[in-house]
mmCIF file of C-alpha atoms and ligand atoms in Angstrom:
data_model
loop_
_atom_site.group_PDB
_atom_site.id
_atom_site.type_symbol
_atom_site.label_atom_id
_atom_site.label_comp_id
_atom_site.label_asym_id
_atom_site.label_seq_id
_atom_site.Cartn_x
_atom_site.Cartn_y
_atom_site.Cartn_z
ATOM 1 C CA UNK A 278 -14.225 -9.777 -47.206
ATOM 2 C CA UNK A 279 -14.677 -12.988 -49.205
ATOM 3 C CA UNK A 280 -11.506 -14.604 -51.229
ATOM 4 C CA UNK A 281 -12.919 -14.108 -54.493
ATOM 5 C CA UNK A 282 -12.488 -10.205 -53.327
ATOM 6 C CA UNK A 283 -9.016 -11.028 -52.004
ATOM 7 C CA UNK A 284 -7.963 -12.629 -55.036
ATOM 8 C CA UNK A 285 -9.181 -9.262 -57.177
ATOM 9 C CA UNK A 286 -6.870 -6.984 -54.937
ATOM 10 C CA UNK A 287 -4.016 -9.054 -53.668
ATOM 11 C CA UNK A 288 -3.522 -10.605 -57.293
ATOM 12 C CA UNK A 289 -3.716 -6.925 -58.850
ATOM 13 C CA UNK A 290 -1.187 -6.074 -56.701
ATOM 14 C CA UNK A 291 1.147 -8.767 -57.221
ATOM 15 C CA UNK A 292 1.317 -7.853 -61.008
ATOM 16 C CA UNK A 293 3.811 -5.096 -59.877
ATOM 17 C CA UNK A 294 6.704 -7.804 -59.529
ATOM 18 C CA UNK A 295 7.526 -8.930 -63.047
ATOM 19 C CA UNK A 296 9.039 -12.320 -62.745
ATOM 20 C CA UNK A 297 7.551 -13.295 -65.586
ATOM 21 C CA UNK A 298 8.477 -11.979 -69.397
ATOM 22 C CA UNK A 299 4.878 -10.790 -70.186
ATOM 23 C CA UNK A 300 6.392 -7.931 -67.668
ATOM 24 C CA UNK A 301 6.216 -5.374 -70.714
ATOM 25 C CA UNK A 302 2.800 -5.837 -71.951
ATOM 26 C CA UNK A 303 0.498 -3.213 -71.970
ATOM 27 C CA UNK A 304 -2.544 -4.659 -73.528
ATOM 28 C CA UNK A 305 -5.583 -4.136 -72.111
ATOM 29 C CA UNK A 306 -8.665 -6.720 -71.953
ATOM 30 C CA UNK A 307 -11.715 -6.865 -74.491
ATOM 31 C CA UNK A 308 -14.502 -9.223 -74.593
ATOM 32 C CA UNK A 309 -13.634 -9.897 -78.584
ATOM 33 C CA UNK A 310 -10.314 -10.844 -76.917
ATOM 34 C CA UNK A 311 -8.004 -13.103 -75.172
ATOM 35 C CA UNK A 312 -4.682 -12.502 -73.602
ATOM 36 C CA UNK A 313 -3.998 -9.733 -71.645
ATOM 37 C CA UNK A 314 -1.040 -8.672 -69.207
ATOM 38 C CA UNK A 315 -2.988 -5.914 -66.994
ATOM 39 C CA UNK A 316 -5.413 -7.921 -64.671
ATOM 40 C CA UNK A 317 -2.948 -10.011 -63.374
ATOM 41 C CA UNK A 318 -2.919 -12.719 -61.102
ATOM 42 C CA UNK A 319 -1.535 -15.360 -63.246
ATOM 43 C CA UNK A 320 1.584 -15.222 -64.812
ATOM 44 C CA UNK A 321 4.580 -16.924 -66.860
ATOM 45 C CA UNK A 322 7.604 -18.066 -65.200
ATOM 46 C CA UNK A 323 10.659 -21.069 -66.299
ATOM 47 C CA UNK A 324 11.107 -24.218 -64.102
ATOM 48 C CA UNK A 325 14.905 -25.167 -63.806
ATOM 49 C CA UNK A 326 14.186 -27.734 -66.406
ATOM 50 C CA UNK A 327 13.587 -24.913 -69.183
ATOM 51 C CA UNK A 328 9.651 -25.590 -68.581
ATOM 52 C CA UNK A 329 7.230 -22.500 -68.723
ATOM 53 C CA UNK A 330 4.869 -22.841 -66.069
ATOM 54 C CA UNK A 331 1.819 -20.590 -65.380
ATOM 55 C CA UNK A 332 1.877 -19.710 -61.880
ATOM 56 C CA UNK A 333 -0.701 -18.091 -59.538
ATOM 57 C CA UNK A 334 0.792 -14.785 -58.618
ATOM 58 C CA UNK A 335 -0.610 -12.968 -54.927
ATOM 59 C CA UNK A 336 0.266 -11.152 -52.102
ATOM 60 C CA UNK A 337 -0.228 -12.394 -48.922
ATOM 61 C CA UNK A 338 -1.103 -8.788 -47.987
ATOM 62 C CA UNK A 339 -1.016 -5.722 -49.655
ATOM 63 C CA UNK A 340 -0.114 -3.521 -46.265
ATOM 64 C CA UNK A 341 3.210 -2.339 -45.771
ATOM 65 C CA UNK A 342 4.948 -0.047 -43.376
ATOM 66 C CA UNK A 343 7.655 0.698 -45.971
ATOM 67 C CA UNK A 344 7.516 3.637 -48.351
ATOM 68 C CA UNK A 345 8.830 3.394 -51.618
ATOM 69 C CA UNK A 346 7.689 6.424 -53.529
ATOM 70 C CA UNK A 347 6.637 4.367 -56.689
ATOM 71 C CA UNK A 348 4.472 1.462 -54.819
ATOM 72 C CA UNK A 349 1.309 1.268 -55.395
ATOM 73 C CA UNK A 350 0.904 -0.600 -51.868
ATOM 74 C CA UNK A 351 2.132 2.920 -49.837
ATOM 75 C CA UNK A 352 -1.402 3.754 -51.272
ATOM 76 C CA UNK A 353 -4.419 4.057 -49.060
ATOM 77 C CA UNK A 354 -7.146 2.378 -51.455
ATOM 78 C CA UNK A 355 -8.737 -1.142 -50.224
ATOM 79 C CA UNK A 356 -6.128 -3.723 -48.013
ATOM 80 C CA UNK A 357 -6.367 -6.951 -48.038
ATOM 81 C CA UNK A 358 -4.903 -10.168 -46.334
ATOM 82 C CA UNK A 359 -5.111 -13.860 -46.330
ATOM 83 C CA UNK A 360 -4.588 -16.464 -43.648
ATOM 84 C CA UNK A 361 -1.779 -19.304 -44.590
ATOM 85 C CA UNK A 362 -4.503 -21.848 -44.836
ATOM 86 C CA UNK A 363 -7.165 -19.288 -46.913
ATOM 87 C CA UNK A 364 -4.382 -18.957 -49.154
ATOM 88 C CA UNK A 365 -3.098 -22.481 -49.699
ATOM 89 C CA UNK A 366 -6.525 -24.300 -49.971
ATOM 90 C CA UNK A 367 -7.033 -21.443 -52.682
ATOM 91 C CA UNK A 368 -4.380 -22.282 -54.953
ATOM 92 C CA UNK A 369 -5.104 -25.757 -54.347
ATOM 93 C CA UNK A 370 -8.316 -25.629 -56.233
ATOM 94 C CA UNK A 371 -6.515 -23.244 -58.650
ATOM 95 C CA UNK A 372 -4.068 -26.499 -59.345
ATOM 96 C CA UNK A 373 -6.530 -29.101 -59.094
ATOM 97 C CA UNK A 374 -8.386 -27.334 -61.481
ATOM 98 C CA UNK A 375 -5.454 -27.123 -64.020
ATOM 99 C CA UNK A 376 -5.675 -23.224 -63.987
ATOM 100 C CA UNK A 377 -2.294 -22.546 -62.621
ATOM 101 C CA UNK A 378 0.875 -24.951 -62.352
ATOM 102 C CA UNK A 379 2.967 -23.229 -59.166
ATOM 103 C CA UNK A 380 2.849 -20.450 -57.197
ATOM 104 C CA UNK A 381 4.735 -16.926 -56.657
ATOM 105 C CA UNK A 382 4.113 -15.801 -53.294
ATOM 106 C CA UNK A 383 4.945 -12.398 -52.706
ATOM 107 C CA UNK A 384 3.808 -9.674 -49.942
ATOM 108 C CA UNK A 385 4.001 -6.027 -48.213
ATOM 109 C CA UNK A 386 5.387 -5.705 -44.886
ATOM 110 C CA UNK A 387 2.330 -4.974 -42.553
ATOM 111 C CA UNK A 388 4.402 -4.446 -39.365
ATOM 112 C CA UNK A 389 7.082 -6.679 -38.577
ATOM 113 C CA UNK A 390 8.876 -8.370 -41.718
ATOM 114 C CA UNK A 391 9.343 -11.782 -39.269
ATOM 115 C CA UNK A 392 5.453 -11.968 -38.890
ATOM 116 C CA UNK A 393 4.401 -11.644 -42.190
ATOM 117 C CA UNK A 394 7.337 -14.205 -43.014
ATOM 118 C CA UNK A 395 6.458 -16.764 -40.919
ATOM 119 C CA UNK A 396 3.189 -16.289 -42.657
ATOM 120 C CA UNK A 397 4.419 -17.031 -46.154
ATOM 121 C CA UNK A 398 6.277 -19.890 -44.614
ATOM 122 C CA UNK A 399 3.049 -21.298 -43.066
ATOM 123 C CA UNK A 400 1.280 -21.046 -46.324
ATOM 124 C CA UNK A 401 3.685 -22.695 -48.675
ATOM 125 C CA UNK A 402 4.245 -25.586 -45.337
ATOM 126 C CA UNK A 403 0.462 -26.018 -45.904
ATOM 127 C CA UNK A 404 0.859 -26.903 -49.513
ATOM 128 C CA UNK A 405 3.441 -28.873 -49.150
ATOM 129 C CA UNK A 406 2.639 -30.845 -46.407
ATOM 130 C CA UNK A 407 -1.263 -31.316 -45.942
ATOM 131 C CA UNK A 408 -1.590 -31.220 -49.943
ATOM 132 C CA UNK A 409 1.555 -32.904 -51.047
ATOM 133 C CA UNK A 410 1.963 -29.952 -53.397
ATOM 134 C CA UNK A 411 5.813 -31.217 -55.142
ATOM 135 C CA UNK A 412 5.341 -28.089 -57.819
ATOM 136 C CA UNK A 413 7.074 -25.060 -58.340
ATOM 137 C CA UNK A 414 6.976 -21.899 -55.803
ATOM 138 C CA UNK A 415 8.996 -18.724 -56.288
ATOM 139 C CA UNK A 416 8.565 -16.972 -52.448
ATOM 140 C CA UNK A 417 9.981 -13.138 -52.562
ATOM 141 C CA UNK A 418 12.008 -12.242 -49.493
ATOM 142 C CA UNK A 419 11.046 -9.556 -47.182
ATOM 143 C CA UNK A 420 13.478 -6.760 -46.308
ATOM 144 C CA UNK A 421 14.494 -7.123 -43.162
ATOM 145 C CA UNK A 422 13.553 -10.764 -42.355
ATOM 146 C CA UNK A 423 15.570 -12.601 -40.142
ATOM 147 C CA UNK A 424 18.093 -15.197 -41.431
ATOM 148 C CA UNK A 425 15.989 -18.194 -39.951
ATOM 149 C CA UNK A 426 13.448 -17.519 -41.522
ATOM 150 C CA UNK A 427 14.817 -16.907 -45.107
ATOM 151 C CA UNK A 428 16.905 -20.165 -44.364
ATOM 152 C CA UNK A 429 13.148 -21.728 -43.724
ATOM 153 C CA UNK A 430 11.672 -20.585 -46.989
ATOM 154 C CA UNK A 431 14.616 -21.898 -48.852
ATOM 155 C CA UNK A 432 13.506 -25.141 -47.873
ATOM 156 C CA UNK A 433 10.405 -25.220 -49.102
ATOM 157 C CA UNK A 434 11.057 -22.981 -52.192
ATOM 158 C CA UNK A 435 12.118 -23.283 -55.478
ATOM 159 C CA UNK A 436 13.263 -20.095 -56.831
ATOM 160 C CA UNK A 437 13.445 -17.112 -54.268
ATOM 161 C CA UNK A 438 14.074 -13.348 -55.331
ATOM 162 C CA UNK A 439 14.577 -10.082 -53.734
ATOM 163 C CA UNK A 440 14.100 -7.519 -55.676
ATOM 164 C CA UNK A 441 16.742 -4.445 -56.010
ATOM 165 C CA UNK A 442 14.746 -2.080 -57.594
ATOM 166 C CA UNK A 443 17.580 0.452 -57.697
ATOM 167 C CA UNK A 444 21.425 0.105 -58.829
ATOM 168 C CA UNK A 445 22.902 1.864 -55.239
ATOM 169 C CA UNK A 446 22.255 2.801 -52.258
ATOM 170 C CA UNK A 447 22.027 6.497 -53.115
ATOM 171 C CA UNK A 448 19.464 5.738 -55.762
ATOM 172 C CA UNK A 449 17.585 3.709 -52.934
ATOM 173 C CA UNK A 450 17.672 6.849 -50.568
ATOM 174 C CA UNK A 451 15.894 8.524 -53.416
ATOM 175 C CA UNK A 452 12.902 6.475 -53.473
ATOM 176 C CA UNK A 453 12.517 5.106 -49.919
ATOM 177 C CA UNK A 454 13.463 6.477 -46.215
ATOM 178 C CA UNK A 455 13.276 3.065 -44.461
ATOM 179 C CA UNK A 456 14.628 0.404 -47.541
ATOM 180 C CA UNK A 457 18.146 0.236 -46.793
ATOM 181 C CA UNK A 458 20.226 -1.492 -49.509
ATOM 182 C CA UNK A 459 23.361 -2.752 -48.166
ATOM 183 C CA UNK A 460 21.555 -4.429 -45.236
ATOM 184 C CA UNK A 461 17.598 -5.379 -46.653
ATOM 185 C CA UNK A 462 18.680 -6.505 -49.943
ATOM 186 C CA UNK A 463 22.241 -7.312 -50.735
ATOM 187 C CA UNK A 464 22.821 -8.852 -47.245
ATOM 188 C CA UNK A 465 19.686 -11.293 -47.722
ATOM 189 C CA UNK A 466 20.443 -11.675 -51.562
ATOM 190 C CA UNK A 467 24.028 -13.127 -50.162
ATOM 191 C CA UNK A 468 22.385 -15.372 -47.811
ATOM 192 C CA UNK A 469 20.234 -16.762 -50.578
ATOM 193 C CA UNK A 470 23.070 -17.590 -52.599
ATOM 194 C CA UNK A 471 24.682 -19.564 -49.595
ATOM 195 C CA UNK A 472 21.396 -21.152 -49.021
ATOM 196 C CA UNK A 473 21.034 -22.440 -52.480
ATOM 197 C CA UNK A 474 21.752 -25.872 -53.337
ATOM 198 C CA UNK A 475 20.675 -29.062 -55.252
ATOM 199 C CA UNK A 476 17.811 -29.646 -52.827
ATOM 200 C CA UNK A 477 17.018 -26.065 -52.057
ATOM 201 C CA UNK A 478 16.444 -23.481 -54.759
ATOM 202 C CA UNK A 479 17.108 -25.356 -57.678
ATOM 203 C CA UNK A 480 16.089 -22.282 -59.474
ATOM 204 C CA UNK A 481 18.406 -20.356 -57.672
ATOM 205 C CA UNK A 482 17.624 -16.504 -57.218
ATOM 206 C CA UNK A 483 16.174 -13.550 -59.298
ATOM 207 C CA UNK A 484 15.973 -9.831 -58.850
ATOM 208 C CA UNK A 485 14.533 -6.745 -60.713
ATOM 209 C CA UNK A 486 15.002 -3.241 -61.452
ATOM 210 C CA UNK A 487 12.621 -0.667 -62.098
ATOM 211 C CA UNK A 488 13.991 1.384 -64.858
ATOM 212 C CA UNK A 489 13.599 4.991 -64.245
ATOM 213 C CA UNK A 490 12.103 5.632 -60.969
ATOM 214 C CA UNK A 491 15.263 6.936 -59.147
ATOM 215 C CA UNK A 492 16.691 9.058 -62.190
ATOM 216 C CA UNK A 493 19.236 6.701 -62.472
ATOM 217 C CA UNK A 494 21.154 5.758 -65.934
ATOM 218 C CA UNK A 495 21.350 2.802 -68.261
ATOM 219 C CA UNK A 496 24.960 2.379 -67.125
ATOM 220 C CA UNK A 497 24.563 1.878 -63.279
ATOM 221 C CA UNK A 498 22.078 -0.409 -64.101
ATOM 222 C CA UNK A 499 24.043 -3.049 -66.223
ATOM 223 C CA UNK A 500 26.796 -2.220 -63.814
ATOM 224 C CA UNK A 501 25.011 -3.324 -61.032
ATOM 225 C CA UNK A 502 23.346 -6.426 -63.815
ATOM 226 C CA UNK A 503 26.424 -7.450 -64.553
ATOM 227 C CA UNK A 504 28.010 -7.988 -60.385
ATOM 228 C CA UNK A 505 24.899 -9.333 -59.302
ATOM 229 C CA UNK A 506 25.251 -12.464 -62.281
ATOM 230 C CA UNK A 507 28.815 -12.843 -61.166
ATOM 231 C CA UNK A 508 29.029 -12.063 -57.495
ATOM 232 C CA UNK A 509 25.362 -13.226 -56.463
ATOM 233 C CA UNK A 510 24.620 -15.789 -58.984
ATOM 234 C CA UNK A 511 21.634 -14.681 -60.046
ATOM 235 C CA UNK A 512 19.914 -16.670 -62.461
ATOM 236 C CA UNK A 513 17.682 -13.858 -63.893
ATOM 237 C CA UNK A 514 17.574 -9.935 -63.714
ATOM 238 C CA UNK A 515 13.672 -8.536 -64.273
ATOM 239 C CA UNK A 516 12.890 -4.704 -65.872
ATOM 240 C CA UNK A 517 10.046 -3.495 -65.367
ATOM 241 C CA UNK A 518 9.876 0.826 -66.837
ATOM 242 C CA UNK A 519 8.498 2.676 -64.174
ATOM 243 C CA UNK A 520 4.823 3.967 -64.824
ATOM 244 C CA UNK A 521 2.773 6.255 -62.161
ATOM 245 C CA UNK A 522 0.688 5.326 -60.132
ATOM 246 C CA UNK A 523 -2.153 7.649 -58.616
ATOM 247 C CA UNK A 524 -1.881 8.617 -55.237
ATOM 248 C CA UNK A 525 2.033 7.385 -54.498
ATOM 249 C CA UNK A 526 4.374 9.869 -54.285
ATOM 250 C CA UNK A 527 5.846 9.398 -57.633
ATOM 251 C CA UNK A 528 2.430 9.876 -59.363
ATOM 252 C CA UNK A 529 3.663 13.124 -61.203
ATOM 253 C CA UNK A 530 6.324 11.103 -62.534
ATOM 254 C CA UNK A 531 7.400 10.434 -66.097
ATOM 255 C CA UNK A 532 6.411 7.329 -67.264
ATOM 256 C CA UNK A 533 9.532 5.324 -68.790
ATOM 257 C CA UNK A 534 9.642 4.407 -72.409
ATOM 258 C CA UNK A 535 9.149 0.965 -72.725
ATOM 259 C CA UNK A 536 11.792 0.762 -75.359
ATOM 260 C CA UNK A 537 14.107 1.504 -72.416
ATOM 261 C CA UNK A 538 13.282 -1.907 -70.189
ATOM 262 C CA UNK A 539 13.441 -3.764 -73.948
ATOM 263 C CA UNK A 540 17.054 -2.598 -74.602
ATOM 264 C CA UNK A 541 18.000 -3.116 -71.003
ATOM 265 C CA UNK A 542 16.907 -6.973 -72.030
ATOM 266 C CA UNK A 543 18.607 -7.290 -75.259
ATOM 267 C CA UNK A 544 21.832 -6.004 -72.852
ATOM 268 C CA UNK A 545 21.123 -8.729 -70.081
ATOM 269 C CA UNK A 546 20.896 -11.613 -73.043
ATOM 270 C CA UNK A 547 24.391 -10.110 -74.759
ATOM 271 C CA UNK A 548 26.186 -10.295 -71.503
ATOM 272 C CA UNK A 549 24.471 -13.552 -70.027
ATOM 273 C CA UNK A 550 24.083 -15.611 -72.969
ATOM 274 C CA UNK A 551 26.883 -14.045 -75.483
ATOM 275 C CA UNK A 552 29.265 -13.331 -72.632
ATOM 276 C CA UNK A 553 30.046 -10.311 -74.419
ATOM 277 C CA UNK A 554 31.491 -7.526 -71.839
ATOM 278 C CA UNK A 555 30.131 -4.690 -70.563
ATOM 279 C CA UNK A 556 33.107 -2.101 -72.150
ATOM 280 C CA UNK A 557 31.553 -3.328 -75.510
ATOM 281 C CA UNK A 558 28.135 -1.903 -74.232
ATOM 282 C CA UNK A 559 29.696 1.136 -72.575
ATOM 283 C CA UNK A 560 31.232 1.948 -76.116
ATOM 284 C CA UNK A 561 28.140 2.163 -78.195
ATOM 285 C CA UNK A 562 26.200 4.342 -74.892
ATOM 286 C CA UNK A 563 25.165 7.920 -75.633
ATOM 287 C CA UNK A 564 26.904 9.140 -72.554
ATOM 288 C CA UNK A 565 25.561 6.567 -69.962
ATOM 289 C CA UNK A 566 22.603 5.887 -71.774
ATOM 290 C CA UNK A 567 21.453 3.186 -74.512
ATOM 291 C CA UNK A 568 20.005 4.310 -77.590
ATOM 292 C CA UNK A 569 17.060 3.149 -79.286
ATOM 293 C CA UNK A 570 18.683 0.962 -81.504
ATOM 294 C CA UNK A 571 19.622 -2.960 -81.340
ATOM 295 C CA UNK A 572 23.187 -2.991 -79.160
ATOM 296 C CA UNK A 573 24.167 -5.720 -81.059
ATOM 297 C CA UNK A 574 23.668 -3.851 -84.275
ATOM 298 C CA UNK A 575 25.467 -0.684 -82.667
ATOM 299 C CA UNK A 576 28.115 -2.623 -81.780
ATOM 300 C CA UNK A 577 28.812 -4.312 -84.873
ATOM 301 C CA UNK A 578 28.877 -1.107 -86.798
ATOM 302 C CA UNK A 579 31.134 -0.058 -84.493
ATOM 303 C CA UNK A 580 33.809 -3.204 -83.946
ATOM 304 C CA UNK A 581 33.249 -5.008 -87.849
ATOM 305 C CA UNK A 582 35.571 -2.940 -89.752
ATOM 306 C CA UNK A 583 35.741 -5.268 -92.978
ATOM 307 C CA UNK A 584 32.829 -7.769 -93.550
ATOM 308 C CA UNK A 585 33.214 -11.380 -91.424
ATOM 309 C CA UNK A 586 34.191 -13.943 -93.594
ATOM 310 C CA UNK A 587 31.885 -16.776 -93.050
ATOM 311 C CA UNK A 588 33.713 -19.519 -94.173
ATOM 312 C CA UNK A 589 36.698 -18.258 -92.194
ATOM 313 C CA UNK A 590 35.963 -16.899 -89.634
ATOM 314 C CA UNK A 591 35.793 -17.710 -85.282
ATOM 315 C CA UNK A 592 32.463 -18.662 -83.522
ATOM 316 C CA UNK A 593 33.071 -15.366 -81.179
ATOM 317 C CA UNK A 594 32.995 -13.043 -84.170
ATOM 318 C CA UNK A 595 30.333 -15.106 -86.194
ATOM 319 C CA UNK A 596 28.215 -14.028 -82.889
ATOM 320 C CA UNK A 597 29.131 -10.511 -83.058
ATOM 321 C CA UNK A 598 27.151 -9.994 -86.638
ATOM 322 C CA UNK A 599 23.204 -9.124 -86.497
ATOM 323 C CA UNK A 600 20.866 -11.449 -87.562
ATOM 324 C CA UNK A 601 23.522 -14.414 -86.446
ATOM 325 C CA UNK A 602 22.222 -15.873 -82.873
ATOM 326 C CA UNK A 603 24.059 -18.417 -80.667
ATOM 327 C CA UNK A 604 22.767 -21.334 -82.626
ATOM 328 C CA UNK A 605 22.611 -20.144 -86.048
ATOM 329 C CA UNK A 606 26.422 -19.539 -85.673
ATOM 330 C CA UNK A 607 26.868 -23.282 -84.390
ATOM 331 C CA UNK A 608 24.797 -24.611 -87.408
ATOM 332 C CA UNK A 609 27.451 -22.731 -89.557
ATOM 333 C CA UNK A 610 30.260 -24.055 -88.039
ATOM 334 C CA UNK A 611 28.825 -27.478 -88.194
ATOM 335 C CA UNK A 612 28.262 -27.104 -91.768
ATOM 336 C CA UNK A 613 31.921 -25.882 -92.489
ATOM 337 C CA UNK A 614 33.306 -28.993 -91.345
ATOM 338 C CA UNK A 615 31.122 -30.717 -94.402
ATOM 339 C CA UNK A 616 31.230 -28.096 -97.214
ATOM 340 C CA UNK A 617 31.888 -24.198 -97.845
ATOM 341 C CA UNK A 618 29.285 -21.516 -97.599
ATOM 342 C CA UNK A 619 28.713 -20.864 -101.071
ATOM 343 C CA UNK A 620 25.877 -18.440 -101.063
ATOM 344 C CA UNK A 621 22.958 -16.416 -98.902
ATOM 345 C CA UNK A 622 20.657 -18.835 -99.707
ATOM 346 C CA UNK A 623 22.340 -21.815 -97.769
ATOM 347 C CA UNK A 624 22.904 -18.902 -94.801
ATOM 348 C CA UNK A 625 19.176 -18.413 -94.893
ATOM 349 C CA UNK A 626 18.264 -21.879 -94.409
ATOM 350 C CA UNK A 627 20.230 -22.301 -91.525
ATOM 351 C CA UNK A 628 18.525 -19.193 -90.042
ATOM 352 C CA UNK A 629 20.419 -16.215 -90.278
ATOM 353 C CA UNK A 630 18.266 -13.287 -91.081
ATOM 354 C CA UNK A 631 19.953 -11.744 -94.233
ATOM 355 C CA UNK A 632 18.279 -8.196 -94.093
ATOM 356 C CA UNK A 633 20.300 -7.779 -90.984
ATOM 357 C CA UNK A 634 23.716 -9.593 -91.562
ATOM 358 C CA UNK A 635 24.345 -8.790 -95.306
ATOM 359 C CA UNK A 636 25.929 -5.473 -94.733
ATOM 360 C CA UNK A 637 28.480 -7.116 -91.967
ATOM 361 C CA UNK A 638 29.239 -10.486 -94.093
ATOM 362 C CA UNK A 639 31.770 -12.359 -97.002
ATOM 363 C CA UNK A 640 30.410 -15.257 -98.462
ATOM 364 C CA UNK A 641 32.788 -16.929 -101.025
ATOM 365 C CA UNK A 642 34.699 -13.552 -101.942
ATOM 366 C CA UNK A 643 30.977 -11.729 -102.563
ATOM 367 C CA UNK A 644 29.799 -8.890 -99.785
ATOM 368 C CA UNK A 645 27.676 -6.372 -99.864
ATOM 369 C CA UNK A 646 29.293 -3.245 -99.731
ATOM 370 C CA UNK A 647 28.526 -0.436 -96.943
ATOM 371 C CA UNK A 648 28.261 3.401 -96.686
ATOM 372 C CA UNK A 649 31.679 3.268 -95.060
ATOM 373 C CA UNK A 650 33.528 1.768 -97.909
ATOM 374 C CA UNK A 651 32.705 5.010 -100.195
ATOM 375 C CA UNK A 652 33.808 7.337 -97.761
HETATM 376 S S1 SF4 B 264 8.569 -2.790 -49.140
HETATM 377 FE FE1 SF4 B 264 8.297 -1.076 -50.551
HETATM 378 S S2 SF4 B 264 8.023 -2.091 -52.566
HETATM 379 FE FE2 SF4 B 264 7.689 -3.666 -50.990
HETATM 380 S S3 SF4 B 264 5.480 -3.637 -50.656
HETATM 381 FE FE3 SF4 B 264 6.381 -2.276 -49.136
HETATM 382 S S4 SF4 B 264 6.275 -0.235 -50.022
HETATM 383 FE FE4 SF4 B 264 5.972 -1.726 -51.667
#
């Protein structure tokens, strides 16, 4: 098989990990066209210096010995493998020749996890040594691999990520016989975080979730979100909504609404970024499930009794109306210390969206009044 035949199946099958936000897209390619998230093979990613970076995303081999239900490598269509130096001289010429900027390595477990690690290793050694390659590369870790190994990957890796998939390990038992959570993720997940440091990982570690494929709720997934940001320092959680694929086991399964993995995000930013906690979220959940609705919005309707008064009022409630971000709410502040809000039209040009914060907002003694205050 040649590599231009390599690259079609092991970079189709690396689309399946979303590190990248284009994760959601379901557009499909056209000739009239450009853009398009399905073929994959390159993808989107952030450098620890805020950069975005397009980086060449590939298995090293789509064979694996495990068997999730919902993975399109337990399939038994065309396999494919590289060697380390196949690989690296690859996305050499994919660098030199400005198409891609860093590299996500990625693979399936063909037999022994240690094996098809040291293999990784060996590839992104190559890189590094023979080509000098300084750039960015996110390597996933293997469940299973030994703590060596991980420990030598770290070294040569920027970012490294395993990937959770579900929020327990009952969910896990629903959706694979030989993953074992405890032990093949969260033990290697808490090695990572040991391993990371200034030199090593300076983009520390991600993970992802794939919403819907063990039946489990909105709920256990932020639950599990919000430990693995405090007790695994995770820089990033993915979502990626589960979809079918033909001949794995889950192929009669639902697809999940994508609305679902875009609400799971706008969660992940209000707890990351806002530092809001997760009771707030829990309070505006149909049962243990979001709605389709902005949780910010469903928040504030529920927690903003009277209109915020803008002139008044703290930073942590200014951030708690809709259409008010993190930095739109610093850009008020900043102008109180100069001069009073006196209308919408100086909140607009600092960038707070009216449609949306109107209802939830005083400015100088004037606010739009609600449903609520009729009833
Ligand atoms: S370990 Fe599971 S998810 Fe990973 S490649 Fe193998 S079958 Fe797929």
């Amino acid at each position: 098989m040649n590599v231009i035949e390599k690259v079609k199946i092991l970079g189709a099958a690396g689309k399946f990990d979303v590190c990248a936000s284009t994760a959601s897209c379901r557009k499909t390619p056209s000739l009239d066209r450009v853009g398009s998230a399905v073929s994959s093979g390159i993808c989107h990613s952030f450098t620890p210096d805020g950069r975005c970076v397009s980086l060449f995303k590939v298995l090293y081999t789509n064979s694996c010995s495990f068997d999730c239900k919902y993975c399109p490598n337990t399939c038994s269509g065309r396999k494919a493998s590289f060697e380390p130096e196949e690989l690296g001289n690859l996305f050499i010429s994919l660098y030199l020749g400005n198409y891609v900027e860093g590299l996500f390595l990625s693979s399936g477990i063909a037999g022994d996890p240690d094996r098809v690690s040291e293999k990784m290793i060996e590839t992104v050694n190559f890189i590094r040594e023979r080509h000098k390659f300084r750039g960015y590369v996110h390597s996933k870790v293997l469940p299973g691999t030994d703590y060596s190994l991980v420990k030598a990957l770290s070294e040569v890796s920027d970012r490294m990520s395993v990937n959770v998939e579900t929020p327990s390990k009952a969910r896990m038992g629903m959706v694979s016989s030989n993953k074992e959570f405890k032990s093949d993720i969260l033990r290697r997940q808490a090695w990572i975080k040991r391993l990371a440091s200034r030199k090593n990982l300076p983009a520390g570690q991600t993970t992802q979730f794939i919403v819907g494929a063990s039946g489990e709720s909105d709920l256990e997934i932020l639950r599990l979100m919000d430990w693995e940001y405090r007790q695994m320092k995770v820089k990033r959680c993915y979502f990626s909504a589960f979809s079918p694929v033909k001949e794995t086991a889950l192929e009669g399964k639902e697809r999940t609404p994508i609305w679902r993995e875009n609400r799971l995000y706008q969660c992940d930013w209000l707890l990351r970024k806002y530092g809001f906690p997760l009771g707030d979220l829990k309070n505006v959940m149909d049962g243990e499930f979001l709605a389709n609705e902005a949780p910010k919005l469903l928040m504030a309707r529920q927690t903003l009794d009277s209109p915020v008064d803008v002139n008044e009022c703290s930073f942590e409630d200014l951030i708690k109306v809709p259409g008010i971000g993190l930095v739109t709410a610093k850009r008020i502040l900043g102008y109180r210390k100069k001069d009073k809000v006196k209308g919408y039209e100086e909140l607009r040009n600092m960038g707070v969206v009216l449609k949306r914060a109107r209802p939830f907002i005083e400015v100088a003694g004037k606010h739009q009044r609600r449903l609520g205050d009729f009833l």
